[in-house]
Amino acid sequence: MCGDCGCSPGLVQGYQGHNHLSHPPADQPDQQDQTRPNLDVSETSLRHLEIKANLLGQNDRLAAQNRLLFRQQGWLVLNILSAPGSGKTALIERLSQNRSNRWQIGVIVGDLATDNDAKRLDNAGATAIQITTGTACHLEASMVSKALSQLPAAPWDLLVIENVGNLVCPSAFDLGEQMRVVVMSVTEGEDKPQKYPTMFKSAQVVIINKTDIAEAVEWQRDRAIANLQQIAPQATIFEVSARTGAGMEDWYAYLDRCIQDLRLQLHPPKNSQLLQIGGLPSN
Amino acid sequence: MAMHEVSLMQTTLDLALAHATQQGAQHIHWIKLRVGELSGVIPEALTLAFEIVIVGTIAADAQLEVETVPVICYCSTCQQDFQPDDWVYRCPTCNQFTTDLRQGRDLELTAMEVS
């Protein structure tokens, strides 16, 4: 029991005391009932409320709506995340320029300001919608659903969401994507996964970019891969250079398998209800 | 400074205000959150953001208590829970990595005190 006022903070587990702001000053005793000097009106009306509210609940609900829509439409949706400058836009540019896979690619690009990235991607052959987040350091599911209304209707094979360059904040916000792709480049150091474990642990795919300059920056590949396998054992790893195109074929082949899996799930061949289809990460 | 903690605290406050209004309360004195180690939220940044968003509301004098929720993993081979020592989630019995989390991503408003 609180020695100053008789309230019972001990009812609340882990409660380390309160600020007594609702107490009257000691020189102004309760004037309503002098026989109960230790209890003022506001204290007696103090109520403890037990609540269980998920702070990301609203985002999670909207993300679930997005996910349902993506699935109904048969789009493979990627959420691409990295620190600023790791090469997210260059990777999507390279993907869009590749004509051999004949994919229809829609892109939603998040950035604090400017639509430079959307212009770059348009030039590369993708259909890109820019979300300018202003001060927000991450994309939220609501921003994606709003951007979807601006995206021209098309039978997208791939919808790529390029998140704001940031390895901290976006990790908590589900956008409804089927695949979370975290990009790190060889210039960022082999211990990037250890520095941002929350992000790397949420990745289905990790792409190591800028391998064309790995030697110049003395990139220790084995150490980096070992770090990734410790922090993000769930992730499939690709090593590429978006600039030269090296390693991109493996990444395309993986995407192609995921697109095929998604189509099979949506339109299973007749008489094959028992067919087990794997490969596409479940969310 | 762009911080997602600010938008999360705004969400927290909106939830708290809604509950307080529903209860006919005039003041919010204390708010308690559960924040998982793997929630991507920094408790210090939350506290700072809290001071910003409560200004001018019925929670202006409220105290914030943040309960940190440790990561608990599950090893499917050994069929046991374990608390990892660091960011490498490796079963202490069989030494295998796991990605199966029992808790640690929590981000919840759990209790408040109003009058």
CSV table of C-alpha atoms in Angstrom, one decimal:
chain,number,residue,atom,x,y,z
A,1,MET,CA,0.0,0.0,0.0
A,2,CYS,CA,1.2,3.5,-0.8
A,3,GLY,CA,2.3,5.3,2.3
A,4,ASP,CA,1.2,8.7,1.1
A,5,CYS,CA,-2.3,8.0,0.1
A,6,GLY,CA,-3.4,4.5,0.8
A,7,CYS,CA,-3.8,3.5,-2.8
A,8,SER,CA,-2.7,0.0,-3.8
A,9,PRO,CA,-0.2,0.0,-6.7
A,10,GLY,CA,0.8,-3.4,-5.5
A,11,LEU,CA,-2.3,-4.8,-7.3
A,12,VAL,CA,-0.5,-4.3,-10.5
A,13,GLN,CA,2.3,-6.7,-11.1
A,14,GLY,CA,5.6,-5.0,-11.9
A,15,TYR,CA,4.2,-1.6,-11.1
A,16,GLN,CA,7.0,0.5,-9.8
A,17,GLY,CA,4.9,3.2,-8.1
A,18,HIS,CA,3.1,6.2,-9.4
A,19,ASN,CA,3.6,10.0,-9.5
A,20,HIS,CA,0.8,10.9,-7.0
A,21,LEU,CA,-0.2,13.8,-9.3
A,22,SER,CA,-3.8,13.2,-8.4
A,23,HIS,CA,-3.2,13.6,-4.7
A,24,PRO,CA,-4.1,16.9,-3.1
A,25,PRO,CA,-1.1,18.8,-1.6
A,26,ALA,CA,-0.4,17.8,2.0
A,27,ASP,CA,-1.5,21.2,3.2
A,28,GLN,CA,-5.0,20.9,1.7
A,29,PRO,CA,-6.6,18.0,3.4
A,30,ASP,CA,-9.7,16.4,2.0
A,31,GLN,CA,-12.5,18.8,2.9
A,32,GLN,CA,-15.4,16.5,2.2
A,33,ASP,CA,-14.7,14.0,4.9
A,34,GLN,CA,-12.2,14.9,7.7
A,35,THR,CA,-12.5,11.4,9.1
A,36,ARG,CA,-10.8,9.9,6.1
A,37,PRO,CA,-7.9,12.2,5.6
A,38,ASN,CA,-5.9,9.8,3.5
A,39,LEU,CA,-8.4,9.3,0.8
A,40,ASP,CA,-9.3,12.1,-1.6
A,41,VAL,CA,-12.1,11.9,-4.2
A,42,SER,CA,-9.8,11.5,-7.2
A,43,GLU,CA,-7.9,8.6,-5.6
A,44,THR,CA,-11.1,6.7,-4.7
A,45,SER,CA,-12.1,7.0,-8.4
A,46,LEU,CA,-8.7,5.8,-9.6
A,47,ARG,CA,-9.3,2.8,-11.8
A,48,HIS,CA,-7.1,0.2,-13.1
A,49,LEU,CA,-7.9,-1.1,-16.6
A,50,GLU,CA,-6.6,-4.3,-18.1
A,51,ILE,CA,-6.3,-4.0,-21.8
A,52,LYS,CA,-4.8,-6.2,-24.5
A,53,ALA,CA,-4.4,-4.1,-27.6
A,54,ASN,CA,-1.9,-4.9,-30.4
A,55,LEU,CA,-0.3,-1.6,-31.4
A,56,LEU,CA,0.2,-2.9,-34.9
A,57,GLY,CA,-3.3,-4.3,-35.1
A,58,GLN,CA,-4.6,-1.8,-37.6
A,59,ASN,CA,-1.6,-2.3,-39.9
A,60,ASP,CA,-1.9,-6.1,-39.5
A,61,ARG,CA,-5.6,-6.0,-40.5
A,62,LEU,CA,-4.9,-3.9,-43.6
A,63,ALA,CA,-1.9,-6.1,-44.5
A,64,ALA,CA,-4.1,-9.1,-44.3
A,65,GLN,CA,-6.6,-7.4,-46.7
A,66,ASN,CA,-3.7,-6.6,-49.1
A,67,ARG,CA,-2.5,-10.2,-48.9
A,68,LEU,CA,-5.9,-11.5,-49.7
A,69,LEU,CA,-6.1,-9.2,-52.7
A,70,PHE,CA,-2.7,-10.2,-54.0
A,71,ARG,CA,-3.6,-13.8,-53.7
A,72,GLN,CA,-6.9,-13.4,-55.5
A,73,GLN,CA,-5.1,-11.5,-58.3
A,74,GLY,CA,-2.3,-14.1,-58.4
A,75,TRP,CA,0.4,-11.5,-58.0
A,76,LEU,CA,3.7,-12.5,-56.4
A,77,VAL,CA,4.4,-9.5,-54.2
A,78,LEU,CA,7.9,-8.7,-52.9
A,79,ASN,CA,8.8,-6.2,-50.1
A,80,ILE,CA,12.3,-5.1,-50.8
A,81,LEU,CA,14.2,-3.6,-47.9
A,82,SER,CA,17.7,-2.3,-47.3
A,83,ALA,CA,19.8,0.5,-45.9
A,84,PRO,CA,20.0,3.6,-48.1
A,85,GLY,CA,22.3,3.0,-51.1
A,86,SER,CA,22.5,-0.8,-51.1
A,87,GLY,CA,21.0,-1.0,-54.6
A,88,LYS,CA,17.3,-1.7,-54.2
A,89,THR,CA,16.3,0.4,-57.2
A,90,ALA,CA,19.2,-0.9,-59.3
A,91,LEU,CA,18.1,-4.5,-58.6
A,92,ILE,CA,14.5,-3.7,-59.7
A,93,GLU,CA,15.8,-1.8,-62.7
A,94,ARG,CA,17.8,-4.9,-63.8
A,95,LEU,CA,14.8,-7.1,-63.1
A,96,SER,CA,12.6,-4.9,-65.3
A,97,GLN,CA,15.1,-4.7,-68.1
A,98,ASN,CA,15.3,-8.5,-68.4
A,99,ARG,CA,13.1,-9.4,-71.2
A,100,SER,CA,13.7,-13.1,-71.3
A,101,ASN,CA,11.3,-13.9,-68.5
A,102,ARG,CA,8.5,-11.8,-70.1
A,103,TRP,CA,7.1,-10.8,-66.7
A,104,GLN,CA,4.7,-8.0,-66.3
A,105,ILE,CA,6.2,-6.0,-63.4
A,106,GLY,CA,4.5,-3.4,-61.3
A,107,VAL,CA,6.5,-1.4,-58.8
A,108,ILE,CA,5.5,0.7,-55.8
A,109,VAL,CA,8.4,2.8,-54.6
A,110,GLY,CA,8.5,4.4,-51.2
A,111,ASP,CA,10.8,7.4,-50.6
A,112,LEU,CA,11.0,10.3,-48.2
A,113,ALA,CA,10.9,12.8,-51.1
A,114,THR,CA,11.4,13.0,-54.9
A,115,ASP,CA,10.1,10.6,-57.6
A,116,ASN,CA,13.5,10.0,-59.1
A,117,ASP,CA,13.3,6.2,-58.4
A,118,ALA,CA,9.9,5.9,-60.1
A,119,LYS,CA,11.3,7.7,-63.1
A,120,ARG,CA,14.3,5.4,-63.2
A,121,LEU,CA,12.1,2.3,-63.1
A,122,ASP,CA,9.7,3.7,-65.7
A,123,ASN,CA,12.7,4.1,-68.0
A,124,ALA,CA,13.7,0.5,-67.3
A,125,GLY,CA,10.3,-0.7,-68.5
A,126,ALA,CA,8.4,-1.2,-65.3
A,127,THR,CA,5.2,0.5,-64.3
A,128,ALA,CA,6.1,2.4,-61.2
A,129,ILE,CA,4.0,4.3,-58.7
A,130,GLN,CA,5.8,6.5,-56.2
A,131,ILE,CA,4.8,6.9,-52.6
A,132,THR,CA,6.3,10.0,-51.1
A,133,THR,CA,6.2,9.3,-47.3
A,134,GLY,CA,7.3,12.7,-46.2
A,135,THR,CA,8.6,12.2,-42.7
A,136,ALA,CA,7.6,8.6,-42.3
A,137,CYS,CA,10.6,6.3,-42.2
A,138,HIS,CA,8.8,3.2,-43.5
A,139,LEU,CA,5.9,2.0,-45.6
A,140,GLU,CA,2.7,0.9,-43.9
A,141,ALA,CA,0.0,-1.4,-45.3
A,142,SER,CA,-2.4,1.5,-45.7
A,143,MET,CA,0.1,3.4,-48.0
A,144,VAL,CA,0.4,0.3,-50.2
A,145,SER,CA,-3.4,-0.2,-50.5
A,146,LYS,CA,-3.7,3.5,-51.4
A,147,ALA,CA,-0.9,3.2,-54.0
A,148,LEU,CA,-2.7,0.1,-55.5
A,149,SER,CA,-5.6,2.2,-56.5
A,150,GLN,CA,-3.2,4.3,-58.7
A,151,LEU,CA,-1.6,1.3,-60.2
A,152,PRO,CA,-3.1,0.5,-63.7
A,153,ALA,CA,-5.0,-2.7,-63.8
A,154,ALA,CA,-2.9,-5.4,-65.3
A,155,PRO,CA,-2.2,-9.1,-64.9
A,156,TRP,CA,1.0,-8.5,-62.9
A,157,ASP,CA,3.3,-11.4,-62.5
A,158,LEU,CA,5.4,-9.5,-60.0
A,159,LEU,CA,4.5,-6.6,-57.8
A,160,VAL,CA,7.6,-5.2,-56.3
A,161,ILE,CA,7.4,-2.9,-53.3
A,162,GLU,CA,10.5,-0.9,-52.7
A,163,ASN,CA,10.5,0.2,-49.1
A,164,VAL,CA,12.1,3.3,-47.7
A,165,GLY,CA,15.9,2.8,-47.2
A,166,ASN,CA,16.0,1.9,-43.6
A,167,LEU,CA,16.9,-1.4,-41.8
A,168,VAL,CA,15.1,-0.6,-38.5
A,169,CYS,CA,11.6,0.8,-38.8
A,170,PRO,CA,10.1,-1.1,-41.8
A,171,SER,CA,10.7,-4.5,-40.2
A,172,ALA,CA,7.7,-4.2,-37.9
A,173,PHE,CA,5.3,-3.3,-40.7
A,174,ASP,CA,3.7,-6.1,-42.6
A,175,LEU,CA,2.6,-4.9,-46.0
A,176,GLY,CA,0.8,-8.1,-47.1
A,177,GLU,CA,3.8,-9.3,-49.2
A,178,GLN,CA,4.4,-12.9,-49.8
A,179,MET,CA,8.2,-12.5,-49.8
A,180,ARG,CA,10.4,-10.2,-47.8
A,181,VAL,CA,13.7,-9.5,-49.5
A,182,VAL,CA,16.5,-7.8,-47.6
A,183,VAL,CA,19.4,-6.4,-49.6
A,184,MET,CA,22.9,-5.8,-48.3
A,185,SER,CA,25.8,-4.7,-50.4
A,186,VAL,CA,29.5,-5.7,-50.0
A,187,THR,CA,30.4,-2.2,-49.0
A,188,GLU,CA,28.4,-2.4,-45.8
A,189,GLY,CA,30.5,-4.9,-43.9
A,190,GLU,CA,30.1,-8.6,-43.2
A,191,ASP,CA,28.4,-8.0,-39.8
A,192,LYS,CA,25.3,-6.2,-41.1
A,193,PRO,CA,23.0,-9.1,-40.0
A,194,GLN,CA,24.4,-8.8,-36.4
A,195,LYS,CA,23.7,-5.1,-36.4
A,196,TYR,CA,20.1,-5.4,-37.7
A,197,PRO,CA,19.0,-8.8,-36.5
A,198,THR,CA,15.3,-7.9,-36.4
A,199,MET,CA,15.3,-7.1,-40.1
A,200,PHE,CA,17.4,-10.0,-41.2
A,201,LYS,CA,15.3,-12.5,-39.1
A,202,SER,CA,12.2,-11.4,-41.0
A,203,ALA,CA,13.7,-12.0,-44.4
A,204,GLN,CA,12.7,-14.9,-46.7
A,205,VAL,CA,15.4,-13.9,-49.1
A,206,VAL,CA,18.7,-12.0,-48.6
A,207,ILE,CA,20.4,-10.6,-51.6
A,208,ILE,CA,24.1,-9.6,-51.4
A,209,ASN,CA,24.6,-6.9,-54.0
A,210,LYS,CA,27.6,-5.2,-55.6
A,211,THR,CA,29.7,-8.4,-55.8
A,212,ASP,CA,31.5,-6.8,-58.8
A,213,ILE,CA,33.4,-4.6,-56.4
A,214,ALA,CA,33.8,-7.3,-53.6
A,215,GLU,CA,37.5,-7.6,-54.2
A,216,ALA,CA,38.2,-3.9,-54.1
A,217,VAL,CA,36.5,-3.5,-50.7
A,218,GLU,CA,38.1,-6.7,-49.4
A,219,TRP,CA,34.7,-8.4,-48.9
A,220,GLN,CA,35.0,-11.5,-46.7
A,221,ARG,CA,32.4,-13.6,-48.3
A,222,ASP,CA,32.6,-16.7,-46.0
A,223,ARG,CA,32.3,-14.6,-42.9
A,224,ALA,CA,29.3,-12.8,-44.3
A,225,ILE,CA,27.5,-16.0,-45.3
A,226,ALA,CA,28.3,-17.5,-41.8
A,227,ASN,CA,26.9,-14.4,-40.1
A,228,LEU,CA,23.7,-14.6,-42.3
A,229,GLN,CA,23.3,-18.3,-41.6
A,230,GLN,CA,23.5,-17.7,-37.8
A,231,ILE,CA,21.1,-14.7,-37.7
A,232,ALA,CA,18.8,-15.6,-40.5
A,233,PRO,CA,19.0,-19.4,-41.0
A,234,GLN,CA,15.5,-19.2,-42.8
A,235,ALA,CA,16.7,-17.0,-45.6
A,236,THR,CA,17.6,-18.1,-49.1
A,237,ILE,CA,20.8,-16.2,-50.1
A,238,PHE,CA,21.7,-14.8,-53.6
A,239,GLU,CA,24.9,-13.0,-54.5
A,240,VAL,CA,24.5,-10.6,-57.4
A,241,SER,CA,25.7,-7.5,-59.1
A,242,ALA,CA,22.8,-5.4,-60.2
A,243,ARG,CA,25.3,-3.4,-62.3
A,244,THR,CA,26.9,-6.2,-64.3
A,245,GLY,CA,24.0,-8.7,-64.0
A,246,ALA,CA,26.3,-11.4,-62.4
A,247,GLY,CA,24.3,-13.9,-60.3
A,248,MET,CA,20.9,-12.4,-61.4
A,249,GLU,CA,20.0,-15.6,-63.3
A,250,ASP,CA,19.7,-17.6,-60.1
A,251,TRP,CA,17.5,-14.9,-58.5
A,252,TYR,CA,15.3,-14.9,-61.6
A,253,ALA,CA,15.0,-18.7,-61.5
A,254,TYR,CA,14.0,-18.6,-57.9
A,255,LEU,CA,11.3,-15.9,-58.6
A,256,ASP,CA,10.1,-18.0,-61.6
A,257,ARG,CA,9.6,-21.0,-59.4
A,258,CYS,CA,7.7,-18.9,-56.9
A,259,ILE,CA,5.5,-17.5,-59.6
A,260,GLN,CA,4.8,-21.0,-61.0
A,261,ASP,CA,4.0,-22.3,-57.5
A,262,LEU,CA,1.6,-19.4,-57.0
A,263,ARG,CA,-0.2,-20.2,-60.2
A,264,LEU,CA,-0.4,-23.9,-59.4
A,265,GLN,CA,-1.9,-23.0,-56.0
A,266,LEU,CA,-4.5,-20.8,-57.7
A,267,HIS,CA,-5.3,-23.1,-60.5
A,268,PRO,CA,-4.4,-26.6,-59.5
A,269,PRO,CA,-4.4,-29.1,-62.3
A,270,LYS,CA,-7.5,-31.3,-62.3
A,271,ASN,CA,-7.4,-34.6,-60.3
A,272,SER,CA,-4.4,-33.4,-58.3
A,273,GLN,CA,-6.0,-32.1,-55.1
A,274,LEU,CA,-3.6,-34.0,-53.0
A,275,LEU,CA,-0.5,-32.5,-54.7
A,276,GLN,CA,1.7,-30.8,-52.2
A,277,ILE,CA,3.2,-27.6,-53.4
A,278,GLY,CA,6.1,-26.1,-51.7
A,279,GLY,CA,8.6,-23.4,-52.4
A,280,LEU,CA,6.6,-20.3,-51.9
A,281,PRO,CA,7.2,-18.9,-48.4
A,282,SER,CA,4.0,-19.0,-46.3
A,283,ASN,CA,3.0,-15.9,-44.4
B,1,MET,CA,13.6,13.0,-36.7
B,2,ALA,CA,11.7,10.3,-38.4
B,3,MET,CA,11.0,7.5,-35.9
B,4,HIS,CA,8.3,4.9,-36.2
B,5,GLU,CA,8.2,5.0,-32.4
B,6,VAL,CA,6.3,8.3,-32.7
B,7,SER,CA,3.6,6.9,-34.9
B,8,LEU,CA,3.4,3.8,-32.6
B,9,MET,CA,3.1,6.0,-29.5
B,10,GLN,CA,0.4,8.1,-31.3
B,11,THR,CA,-1.5,4.8,-31.9
B,12,THR,CA,-1.0,3.9,-28.2
B,13,LEU,CA,-2.3,7.2,-27.1
B,14,ASP,CA,-5.3,7.0,-29.4
B,15,LEU,CA,-6.1,3.5,-28.0
B,16,ALA,CA,-5.7,4.7,-24.4
B,17,LEU,CA,-7.8,7.8,-25.0
B,18,ALA,CA,-10.6,5.7,-26.6
B,19,HIS,CA,-10.6,3.3,-23.6
B,20,ALA,CA,-10.5,6.2,-21.1
B,21,THR,CA,-13.4,8.0,-22.9
B,22,GLN,CA,-15.4,4.7,-22.9
B,23,GLN,CA,-14.9,4.5,-19.1
B,24,GLY,CA,-15.9,8.1,-18.6
B,25,ALA,CA,-12.5,9.0,-17.3
B,26,GLN,CA,-11.1,12.5,-17.1
B,27,HIS,CA,-7.4,11.7,-16.6
B,28,ILE,CA,-4.9,9.0,-17.6
B,29,HIS,CA,-2.3,8.5,-14.9
B,30,TRP,CA,-0.3,5.5,-16.1
B,31,ILE,CA,0.1,3.4,-19.2
B,32,LYS,CA,1.8,0.1,-19.5
B,33,LEU,CA,3.2,-1.4,-22.7
B,34,ARG,CA,4.7,-4.8,-23.4
B,35,VAL,CA,7.5,-4.5,-25.9
B,36,GLY,CA,9.2,-7.6,-27.4
B,37,GLU,CA,13.0,-7.7,-27.8
B,38,LEU,CA,12.3,-8.5,-31.5
B,39,SER,CA,9.6,-6.0,-32.0
B,40,GLY,CA,11.9,-3.6,-33.8
B,41,VAL,CA,11.1,-0.9,-31.2
B,42,ILE,CA,13.6,0.9,-29.0
B,43,PRO,CA,12.1,1.5,-25.5
B,44,GLU,CA,14.1,4.7,-25.0
B,45,ALA,CA,12.7,6.1,-28.3
B,46,LEU,CA,9.2,5.1,-27.2
B,47,THR,CA,9.6,7.0,-23.9
B,48,LEU,CA,10.8,10.1,-25.8
B,49,ALA,CA,7.9,9.8,-28.3
B,50,PHE,CA,5.5,9.4,-25.4
B,51,GLU,CA,6.5,12.7,-23.9
B,52,ILE,CA,5.8,14.3,-27.3
B,53,VAL,CA,2.4,12.9,-28.1
B,54,ILE,CA,0.8,13.3,-24.6
B,55,VAL,CA,1.1,17.1,-24.6
B,56,GLY,CA,-2.3,18.8,-24.3
B,57,THR,CA,-4.3,15.6,-23.8
B,58,ILE,CA,-5.8,14.0,-20.7
B,59,ALA,CA,-2.7,11.9,-20.5
B,60,ALA,CA,-0.4,14.9,-20.2
B,61,ASP,CA,0.8,13.9,-16.8
B,62,ALA,CA,0.8,10.1,-17.4
B,63,GLN,CA,3.7,7.9,-16.7
B,64,LEU,CA,4.8,5.2,-19.1
B,65,GLU,CA,5.9,1.8,-18.0
B,66,VAL,CA,7.5,-0.4,-20.6
B,67,GLU,CA,7.8,-4.1,-19.9
B,68,THR,CA,10.4,-5.7,-22.1
B,69,VAL,CA,9.4,-9.2,-23.3
B,70,PRO,CA,12.3,-11.5,-23.8
B,71,VAL,CA,12.6,-13.7,-26.9
B,72,ILE,CA,11.5,-17.3,-26.2
B,73,CYS,CA,12.4,-19.8,-29.0
B,74,TYR,CA,11.1,-23.3,-29.6
B,75,CYS,CA,13.3,-26.2,-30.8
B,76,SER,CA,11.2,-28.7,-32.8
B,77,THR,CA,13.8,-31.4,-32.5
B,78,CYS,CA,14.1,-31.3,-28.7
B,79,GLN,CA,10.5,-30.1,-28.3
B,80,GLN,CA,11.4,-27.5,-25.8
B,81,ASP,CA,11.4,-23.8,-25.3
B,82,PHE,CA,14.6,-21.9,-24.6
B,83,GLN,CA,15.6,-18.3,-24.1
B,84,PRO,CA,18.5,-17.4,-26.4
B,85,ASP,CA,21.6,-15.6,-25.0
B,86,ASP,CA,21.9,-13.3,-28.0
B,87,TRP,CA,20.6,-12.8,-31.5
B,88,VAL,CA,21.7,-16.3,-32.6
B,89,TYR,CA,18.8,-18.5,-31.8
B,90,ARG,CA,20.5,-21.9,-31.3
B,91,CYS,CA,19.0,-24.7,-29.1
B,92,PRO,CA,21.3,-25.2,-26.1
B,93,THR,CA,20.6,-28.9,-26.2
B,94,CYS,CA,21.0,-29.9,-29.8
B,95,ASN,CA,22.8,-26.8,-31.1
B,96,GLN,CA,20.5,-26.4,-34.1
B,97,PHE,CA,19.3,-23.0,-35.3
B,98,THR,CA,15.6,-22.2,-35.0
B,99,THR,CA,13.4,-19.5,-36.3
B,100,ASP,CA,10.3,-20.6,-34.3
B,101,LEU,CA,9.4,-17.9,-31.9
B,102,ARG,CA,7.1,-18.4,-28.9
B,103,GLN,CA,7.3,-14.7,-27.9
B,104,GLY,CA,9.4,-11.6,-28.4
B,105,ARG,CA,7.6,-9.7,-31.2
B,106,ASP,CA,5.0,-8.4,-28.8
B,107,LEU,CA,3.9,-4.8,-29.1
B,108,GLU,CA,0.9,-4.3,-26.8
B,109,LEU,CA,-0.9,-1.8,-24.7
B,110,THR,CA,-1.7,-4.0,-21.6
B,111,ALA,CA,-3.0,-1.7,-18.8
B,112,MET,CA,-3.7,1.8,-17.7
B,113,GLU,CA,-4.8,3.7,-14.7
B,114,VAL,CA,-7.5,6.4,-15.1
B,115,SER,CA,-9.7,8.6,-12.9
